Amino acid sequence: MVVLLLALQLAAGLWRITEPFTDGRFHYNWGPPFWLVSAKTTNELGIIRSFFGVVNGLDGTFYSSHPQLIGPLFALWTRAFGYDEWSPRLFSLTLTIATTLIFGLALAQIWGTKFGALSGALFAVFPIIYVFGKKLDQEPLVLFFIALTLLGGSVLLTGRRFPRRLLIASLVGMMLSDWSGFVFVVTIGGALVLMTRKSQKITDKKMLRTVVFAFCLGVTLVVGQSVLQHHGNVTETIREYKTLFLIRSATQSSTVTWATWLQAQYHYFQNNYTYQIVILATVGFVWSAWSARRQSIPPAERGLITLLGAVIAGQIIYSAAMRQASQIHEYFQYYFSLPFAFGIVWLVRRLADKTQVTKKLSTPAGIALIAVLVWHTANFYNDELKKMFGNASDVTLLRHIGATIPETADIRAVFDENTYTWFAHPNMRYYTGRKQISESPYWDVQTAPYLIVPRIDLRTVFAGIEEKQSACLPSPADATCSTNFCLLSFGV
């Protein structure tokens, strides 16, 4: 059953994985070209040198918004799988499938194989996991380490051994992967200490020492990396991250309010999970937490429920602290996925234990729930593709630019939200081998021999050109166009 589940998840994840620019996010820093350019530079200069900031300032090697464990890991991946567009997607998909397996194993240690397999299946078909789980970013890596921590907790709770190294690696891995990892180390680390208070085989002091050591090690590595990336300038490092925090927390924003933030979270819950799933999962998890509080379930179950509760707490704290980021990015709800999957299966199982009628209905109800989720996930994925800006023909135009226009030639893109950003680095670097292009306002379109304009505005641009009566005036028929853009040549 487990092998079949993982095979289905792999097959579904491989669908359309090789198509250009099917990542569903417009922000170019998170598309495959960004990670591929970064990985290539990292491999050329060496992972250690790149990771610790010696190459700060070179294109694609430094992403100051997050700790950078994902960078060297993906660079190692490309040594085996190359630099095609599907490579970062397959890397993230592999992380997601591994998370499914580890999460299922963690729950199976406590509640049995069937419970773990069903929880893994629900996790895999959540819309947010399918859509964003094969897009390379920090969230899948952090969730992978959270699942490893749950596995370590389940090993500890079943009384087999104290997985000190596994727990340290998982906690440090979270911190090296994203700023959210710092929050989860505090909440999950606190839960680990709490759940060992009544343990006869390990004291809470021993667990506390483990968590504190992991936290100090993670802080040392992240701070050391950040300072080195700023050439040892501590003041500059603090200033940059203070500015970053003020932006992401919306501390000085008048447009990101608690009301708009809550409204966004409400909308994202429907896209990422559906309201029905959120309600059922919440009921199930609250029921499990109440049972743990009343001590009506075994200690091992209470312990893992405590860890899952710490994941929910970390998710809420991080989203609320980073209001600006979590309001504009729906994937910030990524970490609810593990507790939600558990809550649903817990609810179904407890209802099935009530009466013979509910026991008979539990299996068809579970199948129907998964079917509804699959249907919603497919619709959500298609909607994301429709919102995506850029497609195969636009990539073809980029490659045409790289093949036909000298690298030294001046190319300008009409400055609007889509055109200039889509043709900016790293897309331009990855597809054409060129560095950054220049921007050009609509009223100054003839300052370069080549101009890229939105196809929808092609006639408007030509009208402006005709007013200037250029001697090298092209015609609309001379433009090389893709679905969304056109390339114009002026007297070339």
Short mmCIF file of C-alpha atoms in Angstrom, two decimals:
data_model
loop_
_atom_site.label_atom_id
_atom_site.label_comp_id
_atom_site.label_asym_id
_atom_site.label_seq_id
_atom_site.Cartn_x
_atom_site.Cartn_y
_atom_site.Cartn_z
CA MET A 1 0.00 0.00 0.00
CA VAL A 2 2.81 2.40 0.92
CA VAL A 3 4.75 1.63 -2.27
CA LEU A 4 1.62 2.18 -4.36
CA LEU A 5 0.96 5.52 -2.64
CA LEU A 6 4.49 6.77 -3.29
CA ALA A 7 4.38 5.54 -6.89
CA LEU A 8 1.12 7.41 -7.50
CA GLN A 9 2.55 10.55 -5.91
CA LEU A 10 5.61 10.32 -8.14
CA ALA A 11 3.55 9.74 -11.28
CA ALA A 12 1.24 12.67 -10.51
CA GLY A 13 4.19 14.91 -9.72
CA LEU A 14 5.94 14.09 -12.99
CA TRP A 15 2.95 15.31 -15.01
CA ARG A 16 4.01 18.39 -17.02
CA ILE A 17 7.26 18.57 -15.10
CA THR A 18 9.34 19.17 -18.25
CA GLU A 19 7.24 21.99 -19.67
CA PRO A 20 8.82 25.45 -19.62
CA PHE A 21 7.83 27.79 -16.85
CA THR A 22 5.00 25.77 -15.33
CA ASP A 23 5.81 26.83 -11.80
CA GLY A 24 2.72 28.92 -11.25
CA ARG A 25 4.59 31.84 -9.72
CA PHE A 26 5.36 35.04 -11.52
CA HIS A 27 8.10 36.19 -9.15
CA TYR A 28 11.19 35.38 -11.19
CA ASN A 29 13.46 34.83 -8.19
CA TRP A 30 11.62 31.60 -7.47
CA GLY A 31 11.51 30.13 -10.96
CA PRO A 32 13.80 27.34 -12.19
CA PRO A 33 16.24 29.76 -13.92
CA PHE A 34 17.11 31.41 -10.59
CA TRP A 35 18.02 28.15 -8.90
CA LEU A 36 19.77 26.75 -11.99
CA VAL A 37 21.95 29.83 -12.50
CA SER A 38 22.76 29.83 -8.79
CA ALA A 39 23.62 26.11 -8.80
CA LYS A 40 25.87 26.44 -11.83
CA THR A 41 27.79 29.32 -10.27
CA THR A 42 28.05 27.44 -6.98
CA ASN A 43 29.43 24.33 -8.68
CA GLU A 44 31.94 26.37 -10.67
CA LEU A 45 33.29 28.18 -7.61
CA GLY A 46 32.89 25.43 -5.04
CA ILE A 47 30.10 24.82 -2.55
CA ILE A 48 32.06 25.85 0.55
CA ARG A 49 33.27 29.12 -0.97
CA SER A 50 29.79 29.95 -2.26
CA PHE A 51 28.00 28.98 0.96
CA PHE A 52 30.24 31.09 3.18
CA GLY A 53 30.03 34.19 1.08
CA VAL A 54 33.37 34.41 -0.69
CA VAL A 55 31.52 34.91 -3.97
CA ASN A 56 29.02 37.44 -2.66
CA GLY A 57 28.15 39.91 -5.41
CA LEU A 58 28.21 37.49 -8.32
CA ASP A 59 24.92 36.92 -10.10
CA GLY A 60 22.75 34.17 -8.74
CA THR A 61 24.95 33.14 -5.80
CA PHE A 62 23.42 34.99 -2.89
CA TYR A 63 19.82 35.04 -1.80
CA SER A 64 19.81 37.16 1.32
CA SER A 65 16.11 36.70 2.08
CA HIS A 66 16.67 33.20 3.47
CA PRO A 67 19.37 30.99 4.99
CA GLN A 68 20.96 29.06 2.16
CA LEU A 69 21.12 25.32 2.85
CA ILE A 70 18.89 24.74 -0.16
CA GLY A 71 21.50 26.33 -2.45
CA PRO A 72 24.38 23.87 -1.92
CA LEU A 73 22.01 20.90 -1.70
CA PHE A 74 20.52 21.72 -5.08
CA ALA A 75 23.98 22.41 -6.52
CA LEU A 76 24.95 18.85 -5.57
CA TRP A 77 21.71 17.61 -7.15
CA THR A 78 22.53 19.27 -10.49
CA ARG A 79 25.83 17.40 -10.64
CA ALA A 80 23.78 14.25 -11.11
CA PHE A 81 20.65 15.56 -12.87
CA GLY A 82 21.96 18.53 -14.84
CA TYR A 83 20.59 22.01 -15.47
CA ASP A 84 17.34 21.39 -17.34
CA GLU A 85 14.18 23.16 -16.19
CA TRP A 86 12.73 20.01 -14.70
CA SER A 87 15.76 19.47 -12.44
CA PRO A 88 14.70 21.83 -9.60
CA ARG A 89 11.13 20.55 -9.83
CA LEU A 90 12.27 16.95 -9.50
CA PHE A 91 14.47 17.90 -6.55
CA SER A 92 11.53 19.47 -4.73
CA LEU A 93 9.23 16.60 -5.71
CA THR A 94 11.74 14.13 -4.27
CA LEU A 95 11.78 16.07 -1.00
CA THR A 96 7.98 16.03 -0.91
CA ILE A 97 7.75 12.28 -1.54
CA ALA A 98 10.39 11.67 1.14
CA THR A 99 8.34 13.82 3.52
CA THR A 100 5.25 11.72 2.76
CA LEU A 101 7.15 8.53 3.58
CA ILE A 102 8.79 9.87 6.76
CA PHE A 103 5.55 11.41 8.04
CA GLY A 104 3.68 8.14 7.46
CA LEU A 105 6.42 6.16 9.22
CA ALA A 106 6.36 8.51 12.20
CA LEU A 107 2.61 8.07 12.70
CA ALA A 108 2.79 4.34 11.98
CA GLN A 109 5.18 3.90 14.93
CA ILE A 110 2.42 5.10 17.25
CA TRP A 111 -0.93 4.33 15.58
CA GLY A 112 -0.15 1.54 13.15
CA THR A 113 0.61 1.16 9.44
CA LYS A 114 -2.92 1.87 8.20
CA PHE A 115 -3.15 5.12 10.15
CA GLY A 116 0.26 6.24 8.88
CA ALA A 117 -0.49 5.31 5.26
CA LEU A 118 -3.85 7.14 5.25
CA SER A 119 -2.27 10.23 6.79
CA GLY A 120 0.46 10.17 4.15
CA ALA A 121 -2.13 9.79 1.39
CA LEU A 122 -4.12 12.78 2.63
CA PHE A 123 -0.97 14.86 2.92
CA ALA A 124 0.01 13.99 -0.65
CA VAL A 125 -3.32 15.04 -2.19
CA PHE A 126 -3.66 18.36 -0.38
CA PRO A 127 -3.77 21.06 -3.09
CA ILE A 128 -0.97 23.08 -1.52
CA ILE A 129 1.34 20.04 -1.42
CA TYR A 130 0.70 18.99 -5.00
CA VAL A 131 0.91 22.49 -6.47
CA PHE A 132 3.80 23.90 -4.43
CA GLY A 133 5.48 20.63 -3.49
CA LYS A 134 7.30 20.41 -6.81
CA LYS A 135 8.42 24.03 -6.91
CA LEU A 136 11.86 24.52 -5.50
CA ASP A 137 11.72 26.79 -2.48
CA GLN A 138 12.47 26.74 1.23
CA GLU A 139 9.12 25.35 2.41
CA PRO A 140 9.47 21.74 1.15
CA LEU A 141 12.93 21.51 2.72
CA VAL A 142 11.77 22.84 6.10
CA LEU A 143 8.78 20.48 6.08
CA PHE A 144 11.13 17.58 5.31
CA PHE A 145 13.12 18.35 8.47
CA ILE A 146 9.91 18.75 10.49
CA ALA A 147 8.86 15.26 9.38
CA LEU A 148 12.28 13.94 10.40
CA THR A 149 11.77 15.49 13.84
CA LEU A 150 8.40 13.76 14.13
CA LEU A 151 10.09 10.47 13.22
CA GLY A 152 12.75 11.06 15.86
CA GLY A 153 10.03 11.84 18.38
CA SER A 154 8.14 8.64 17.54
CA VAL A 155 11.32 6.57 17.96
CA LEU A 156 11.87 8.19 21.34
CA LEU A 157 8.25 7.71 22.42
CA THR A 158 8.24 4.02 21.56
CA GLY A 159 11.13 3.59 23.99
CA ARG A 160 13.67 2.13 21.59
CA ARG A 161 16.45 4.72 21.92
CA PHE A 162 17.26 8.40 22.18
CA PRO A 163 17.83 9.60 18.57
CA ARG A 164 20.04 12.51 19.60
CA ARG A 165 21.86 12.88 16.27
CA LEU A 166 18.65 12.68 14.24
CA LEU A 167 16.98 15.35 16.36
CA ILE A 168 19.99 17.67 16.21
CA ALA A 169 20.32 17.26 12.44
CA SER A 170 16.59 17.91 11.96
CA LEU A 171 16.49 21.01 14.16
CA VAL A 172 19.66 22.50 12.69
CA GLY A 173 18.43 21.65 9.19
CA MET A 174 15.27 23.70 9.76
CA MET A 175 17.29 26.73 10.83
CA LEU A 176 19.65 26.48 7.87
CA SER A 177 16.72 26.22 5.46
CA ASP A 178 14.52 29.21 6.27
CA TRP A 179 13.76 31.82 8.92
CA SER A 180 10.63 29.85 9.79
CA GLY A 181 12.97 27.12 11.02
CA PHE A 182 14.00 29.33 13.96
CA VAL A 183 10.38 29.53 15.07
CA PHE A 184 9.86 25.78 14.70
CA VAL A 185 13.01 24.97 16.65
CA VAL A 186 11.57 26.95 19.56
CA THR A 187 8.05 25.46 19.41
CA ILE A 188 9.03 21.89 18.48
CA GLY A 189 12.07 21.97 20.75
CA GLY A 190 9.88 23.10 23.62
CA ALA A 191 7.44 20.28 22.84
CA LEU A 192 10.29 17.74 22.86
CA VAL A 193 11.32 18.88 26.32
CA LEU A 194 7.72 18.89 27.52
CA MET A 195 6.96 15.38 26.31
CA THR A 196 10.01 13.91 28.09
CA ARG A 197 9.05 15.21 31.53
CA LYS A 198 7.31 11.99 32.48
CA SER A 199 9.61 9.68 30.56
CA GLN A 200 11.45 7.07 32.59
CA LYS A 201 14.23 6.53 30.04
CA ILE A 202 15.26 10.11 29.30
CA THR A 203 15.14 13.22 31.46
CA ASP A 204 13.85 16.57 30.30
CA LYS A 205 17.27 18.05 31.14
CA LYS A 206 18.95 15.75 28.64
CA MET A 207 16.45 16.74 25.97
CA LEU A 208 16.82 20.41 26.90
CA ARG A 209 20.59 20.17 26.43
CA THR A 210 20.02 18.58 23.01
CA VAL A 211 17.61 21.30 21.88
CA VAL A 212 19.80 24.12 23.20
CA PHE A 213 22.87 22.65 21.50
CA ALA A 214 21.00 22.38 18.19
CA PHE A 215 19.72 25.94 18.49
CA CYS A 216 23.16 27.37 19.29
CA LEU A 217 24.76 25.42 16.45
CA GLY A 218 22.13 26.62 13.99
CA VAL A 219 22.43 30.25 15.09
CA THR A 220 26.23 30.09 14.84
CA LEU A 221 26.14 28.71 11.29
CA VAL A 222 23.46 31.09 10.01
CA VAL A 223 24.94 34.20 11.62
CA GLY A 224 28.44 33.23 10.56
CA GLN A 225 27.29 32.65 7.00
CA SER A 226 25.43 35.97 6.91
CA VAL A 227 28.37 37.97 8.25
CA LEU A 228 30.81 36.36 5.82
CA GLN A 229 28.43 37.07 2.94
CA HIS A 230 28.66 40.72 3.96
CA HIS A 231 32.47 40.61 3.99
CA GLY A 232 32.60 40.47 7.78
CA ASN A 233 30.62 43.67 8.24
CA VAL A 234 28.39 42.96 11.24
CA THR A 235 26.73 46.38 11.13
CA GLU A 236 25.73 45.94 7.49
CA THR A 237 24.41 42.45 8.22
CA ILE A 238 22.22 43.69 11.08
CA ARG A 239 20.97 46.65 9.04
CA GLU A 240 19.97 44.46 6.09
CA TYR A 241 18.07 41.93 8.17
CA LYS A 242 16.40 44.64 10.22
CA THR A 243 15.15 46.20 6.98
CA LEU A 244 14.02 42.79 5.74
CA PHE A 245 12.10 42.14 8.96
CA LEU A 246 10.39 45.54 8.89
CA ILE A 247 9.19 44.85 5.34
CA ARG A 248 8.01 41.29 5.91
CA SER A 249 6.39 41.95 9.24
CA ALA A 250 4.48 44.95 7.82
CA THR A 251 5.61 46.94 10.85
CA GLN A 252 5.61 50.19 8.89
CA SER A 253 2.88 49.30 6.40
CA SER A 254 -0.49 51.01 6.20
CA THR A 255 -1.87 48.62 3.57
CA VAL A 256 -1.21 45.34 5.38
CA THR A 257 -3.55 45.37 8.36
CA TRP A 258 -4.74 42.56 10.57
CA ALA A 259 -8.09 42.69 8.78
CA THR A 260 -6.56 42.31 5.31
CA TRP A 261 -4.23 39.62 6.63
CA LEU A 262 -7.07 37.56 8.10
CA GLN A 263 -9.07 37.97 4.91
CA ALA A 264 -6.14 36.67 2.88
CA GLN A 265 -5.66 33.66 5.18
CA TYR A 266 -9.35 32.82 4.88
CA HIS A 267 -9.13 32.87 1.09
CA TYR A 268 -5.89 30.86 1.04
CA PHE A 269 -7.38 28.11 3.22
CA GLN A 270 -9.95 27.41 0.50
CA ASN A 271 -7.29 27.20 -2.21
CA ASN A 272 -4.73 25.28 -0.20
CA TYR A 273 -6.97 22.82 1.65
CA THR A 274 -10.71 23.67 1.17
CA TYR A 275 -12.82 24.98 4.04
CA GLN A 276 -14.31 21.53 4.66
CA ILE A 277 -10.87 20.01 5.22
CA VAL A 278 -9.83 22.85 7.51
CA ILE A 279 -12.95 22.41 9.64
CA LEU A 280 -12.73 18.61 9.82
CA ALA A 281 -8.98 18.68 10.50
CA THR A 282 -9.42 21.28 13.24
CA VAL A 283 -12.17 19.23 14.89
CA GLY A 284 -10.04 16.10 14.70
CA PHE A 285 -6.92 17.74 16.08
CA VAL A 286 -8.77 19.51 18.90
CA TRP A 287 -10.38 16.18 19.79
CA SER A 288 -6.96 14.52 19.90
CA ALA A 289 -5.50 17.36 21.98
CA TRP A 290 -8.43 17.13 24.41
CA SER A 291 -7.91 13.39 24.72
CA ALA A 292 -4.22 13.98 25.39
CA ARG A 293 -5.00 16.57 28.03
CA ARG A 294 -7.41 14.22 29.79
CA GLN A 295 -4.77 11.47 29.55
CA SER A 296 -7.34 9.11 28.09
CA ILE A 297 -4.86 7.89 25.47
CA PRO A 298 -1.41 6.24 25.84
CA PRO A 299 1.64 8.42 26.62
CA ALA A 300 3.21 7.80 23.20
CA GLU A 301 0.12 9.16 21.46
CA ARG A 302 0.06 12.18 23.77
CA GLY A 303 3.69 12.90 23.00
CA LEU A 304 3.36 12.92 19.22
CA ILE A 305 0.16 14.98 19.41
CA THR A 306 2.17 17.50 21.43
CA LEU A 307 4.77 17.67 18.64
CA LEU A 308 2.09 18.16 15.99
CA GLY A 309 0.56 20.90 18.11
CA ALA A 310 3.97 22.58 18.18
CA VAL A 311 3.98 22.55 14.37
CA ILE A 312 0.61 24.34 14.34
CA ALA A 313 1.87 26.86 16.90
CA GLY A 314 5.00 27.53 14.85
CA GLN A 315 2.99 27.99 11.68
CA ILE A 316 0.61 30.50 13.30
CA ILE A 317 3.41 32.46 15.00
CA TYR A 318 5.51 32.69 11.84
CA SER A 319 2.60 33.70 9.61
CA ALA A 320 1.43 36.36 12.07
CA ALA A 321 4.96 37.70 12.57
CA MET A 322 5.58 37.88 8.81
CA ARG A 323 2.23 39.50 7.94
CA GLN A 324 3.35 41.15 4.72
CA ALA A 325 4.87 37.97 3.33
CA SER A 326 2.06 35.66 4.46
CA GLN A 327 -0.56 38.02 3.04
CA ILE A 328 0.87 38.00 -0.49
CA HIS A 329 2.14 34.39 -0.57
CA GLU A 330 -0.49 31.67 -0.17
CA TYR A 331 2.11 28.94 0.26
CA PHE A 332 2.95 30.34 3.72
CA GLN A 333 0.25 27.94 4.98
CA TYR A 334 2.43 25.01 3.91
CA TYR A 335 3.19 23.73 7.40
CA PHE A 336 -0.43 23.17 8.38
CA SER A 337 -0.40 20.16 6.05
CA LEU A 338 1.04 17.58 8.46
CA PRO A 339 -1.24 18.34 11.45
CA PHE A 340 -4.26 18.67 9.14
CA ALA A 341 -3.64 15.23 7.60
CA PHE A 342 -3.30 13.73 11.07
CA GLY A 343 -6.44 15.50 12.33
CA ILE A 344 -8.59 14.15 9.50
CA VAL A 345 -7.46 10.54 9.99
CA TRP A 346 -7.83 10.83 13.77
CA LEU A 347 -11.38 12.10 13.36
CA VAL A 348 -12.37 9.33 10.95
CA ARG A 349 -10.82 6.66 13.16
CA ARG A 350 -12.48 7.85 16.35
CA LEU A 351 -15.86 8.14 14.67
CA ALA A 352 -15.42 4.65 13.25
CA ASP A 353 -14.85 3.31 16.76
CA LYS A 354 -18.14 4.74 18.04
CA THR A 355 -20.70 2.39 16.47
CA GLN A 356 -20.93 -0.35 13.86
CA VAL A 357 -22.71 2.07 11.53
CA THR A 358 -19.94 4.66 11.67
CA LYS A 359 -17.37 1.90 11.30
CA LYS A 360 -18.97 0.75 8.05
CA LEU A 361 -19.23 4.32 6.79
CA SER A 362 -15.66 5.31 7.64
CA THR A 363 -14.01 3.65 4.63
CA PRO A 364 -16.36 5.04 1.95
CA ALA A 365 -16.27 8.42 3.69
CA GLY A 366 -12.48 8.43 3.56
CA ILE A 367 -12.47 7.46 -0.13
CA ALA A 368 -15.00 10.18 -0.94
CA LEU A 369 -12.92 12.73 0.95
CA ILE A 370 -9.77 11.87 -0.99
CA ALA A 371 -11.72 11.96 -4.28
CA VAL A 372 -13.02 15.45 -3.50
CA LEU A 373 -9.50 16.57 -2.62
CA VAL A 374 -8.09 15.19 -5.87
CA TRP A 375 -10.77 17.04 -7.84
CA HIS A 376 -10.09 20.31 -6.00
CA THR A 377 -6.34 19.87 -6.37
CA ALA A 378 -6.66 19.43 -10.14
CA ASN A 379 -8.78 22.58 -10.41
CA PHE A 380 -6.41 24.56 -8.21
CA TYR A 381 -3.42 23.47 -10.29
CA ASN A 382 -5.13 24.46 -13.54
CA ASP A 383 -6.08 27.84 -12.05
CA GLU A 384 -2.47 28.42 -11.02
CA LEU A 385 -1.32 27.65 -14.56
CA LYS A 386 -3.81 30.18 -15.94
CA LYS A 387 -2.48 32.86 -13.59
CA MET A 388 1.09 32.07 -14.61
CA PHE A 389 2.73 34.66 -16.82
CA GLY A 390 5.03 33.16 -19.43
CA ASN A 391 4.76 29.97 -21.48
CA ALA A 392 6.65 27.82 -23.97
CA SER A 393 6.41 30.36 -26.79
CA ASP A 394 7.82 33.09 -24.54
CA VAL A 395 10.73 30.82 -23.69
CA THR A 396 11.23 30.22 -27.42
CA LEU A 397 11.46 33.99 -27.93
CA LEU A 398 14.11 34.18 -25.21
CA ARG A 399 16.12 31.45 -26.92
CA HIS A 400 15.71 33.26 -30.26
CA ILE A 401 17.23 36.36 -28.66
CA GLY A 402 20.17 34.32 -27.41
CA ALA A 403 20.74 32.71 -30.81
CA THR A 404 20.39 35.75 -33.09
CA ILE A 405 21.39 38.90 -31.17
CA PRO A 406 25.02 39.55 -30.18
CA GLU A 407 25.62 39.60 -26.44
CA THR A 408 27.05 43.12 -26.66
CA ALA A 409 23.94 44.53 -28.37
CA ASP A 410 21.73 46.82 -26.30
CA ILE A 411 18.29 45.33 -25.66
CA ARG A 412 15.63 47.24 -23.79
CA ALA A 413 12.32 46.06 -22.40
CA VAL A 414 9.34 48.36 -21.99
CA PHE A 415 9.07 48.82 -18.26
CA ASP A 416 5.90 47.34 -16.86
CA GLU A 417 5.34 44.74 -14.17
CA ASN A 418 5.41 41.76 -16.51
CA THR A 419 7.67 42.60 -19.43
CA TYR A 420 10.79 43.95 -17.78
CA THR A 421 10.71 41.48 -14.90
CA TRP A 422 10.08 38.45 -17.10
CA PHE A 423 13.06 39.31 -19.29
CA ALA A 424 15.26 40.27 -16.35
CA HIS A 425 17.98 38.18 -14.81
CA PRO A 426 17.95 35.21 -14.20
CA ASN A 427 15.56 34.31 -17.05
CA MET A 428 17.73 36.22 -19.52
CA ARG A 429 20.88 34.66 -18.10
CA TYR A 430 19.58 31.10 -18.20
CA TYR A 431 17.87 31.09 -21.59
CA THR A 432 20.14 33.44 -23.57
CA GLY A 433 23.48 33.55 -21.75
CA ARG A 434 23.16 37.35 -21.53
CA LYS A 435 23.25 39.43 -18.39
CA GLN A 436 20.68 42.00 -17.35
CA ILE A 437 18.89 44.04 -20.02
CA SER A 438 17.86 47.68 -19.69
CA GLU A 439 14.43 49.12 -19.05
CA SER A 440 12.76 51.69 -21.28
CA PRO A 441 9.63 53.78 -20.65
CA TYR A 442 6.91 53.89 -23.30
CA TRP A 443 7.80 57.47 -24.21
CA ASP A 444 11.45 56.67 -24.97
CA VAL A 445 11.24 53.51 -27.02
CA GLN A 446 13.92 54.20 -29.64
CA THR A 447 16.96 54.47 -27.45
CA ALA A 448 18.24 50.99 -28.33
CA PRO A 449 18.47 48.86 -31.49
CA TYR A 450 16.25 46.20 -29.93
CA LEU A 451 13.07 46.64 -27.92
CA ILE A 452 10.82 44.11 -26.18
CA VAL A 453 7.20 45.16 -25.70
CA PRO A 454 4.02 43.49 -24.44
CA ARG A 455 2.21 42.03 -27.42
CA ILE A 456 -1.06 43.48 -26.22
CA ASP A 457 0.50 46.98 -26.41
CA LEU A 458 2.23 46.52 -29.76
CA ARG A 459 -0.07 48.94 -31.65
CA THR A 460 0.24 51.53 -28.90
CA VAL A 461 4.02 51.42 -29.08
CA PHE A 462 3.98 51.76 -32.87
CA ALA A 463 1.68 54.76 -32.62
CA GLY A 464 4.22 56.43 -30.37
CA ILE A 465 7.04 55.58 -32.75
CA GLU A 466 5.20 57.02 -35.76
CA GLU A 467 4.80 60.34 -33.94
CA LYS A 468 8.59 60.58 -33.81
CA GLN A 469 8.85 59.75 -37.56
CA SER A 470 11.86 57.53 -37.13
CA ALA A 471 13.96 56.94 -40.24
CA CYS A 472 14.41 53.32 -39.24
CA LEU A 473 10.76 52.66 -38.50
CA PRO A 474 9.80 48.97 -38.44
CA SER A 475 6.27 47.75 -38.99
CA PRO A 476 4.17 45.45 -36.82
CA ALA A 477 4.74 42.72 -39.40
CA ASP A 478 8.48 42.92 -38.71
CA ALA A 479 8.07 42.08 -35.04
CA THR A 480 9.06 38.65 -33.75
CA CYS A 481 6.33 37.72 -31.32
CA SER A 482 5.46 35.07 -28.77
CA THR A 483 2.16 34.73 -26.95
CA ASN A 484 2.83 37.64 -24.62
CA PHE A 485 5.76 39.63 -26.03
CA CYS A 486 7.21 41.07 -29.25
CA LEU A 487 10.81 41.84 -30.22
CA LEU A 488 11.35 44.92 -32.41
CA SER A 489 14.50 45.80 -34.37
CA PHE A 490 15.30 49.43 -35.23
CA GLY A 491 17.49 49.71 -38.31
CA VAL A 492 19.44 46.56 -37.51
#
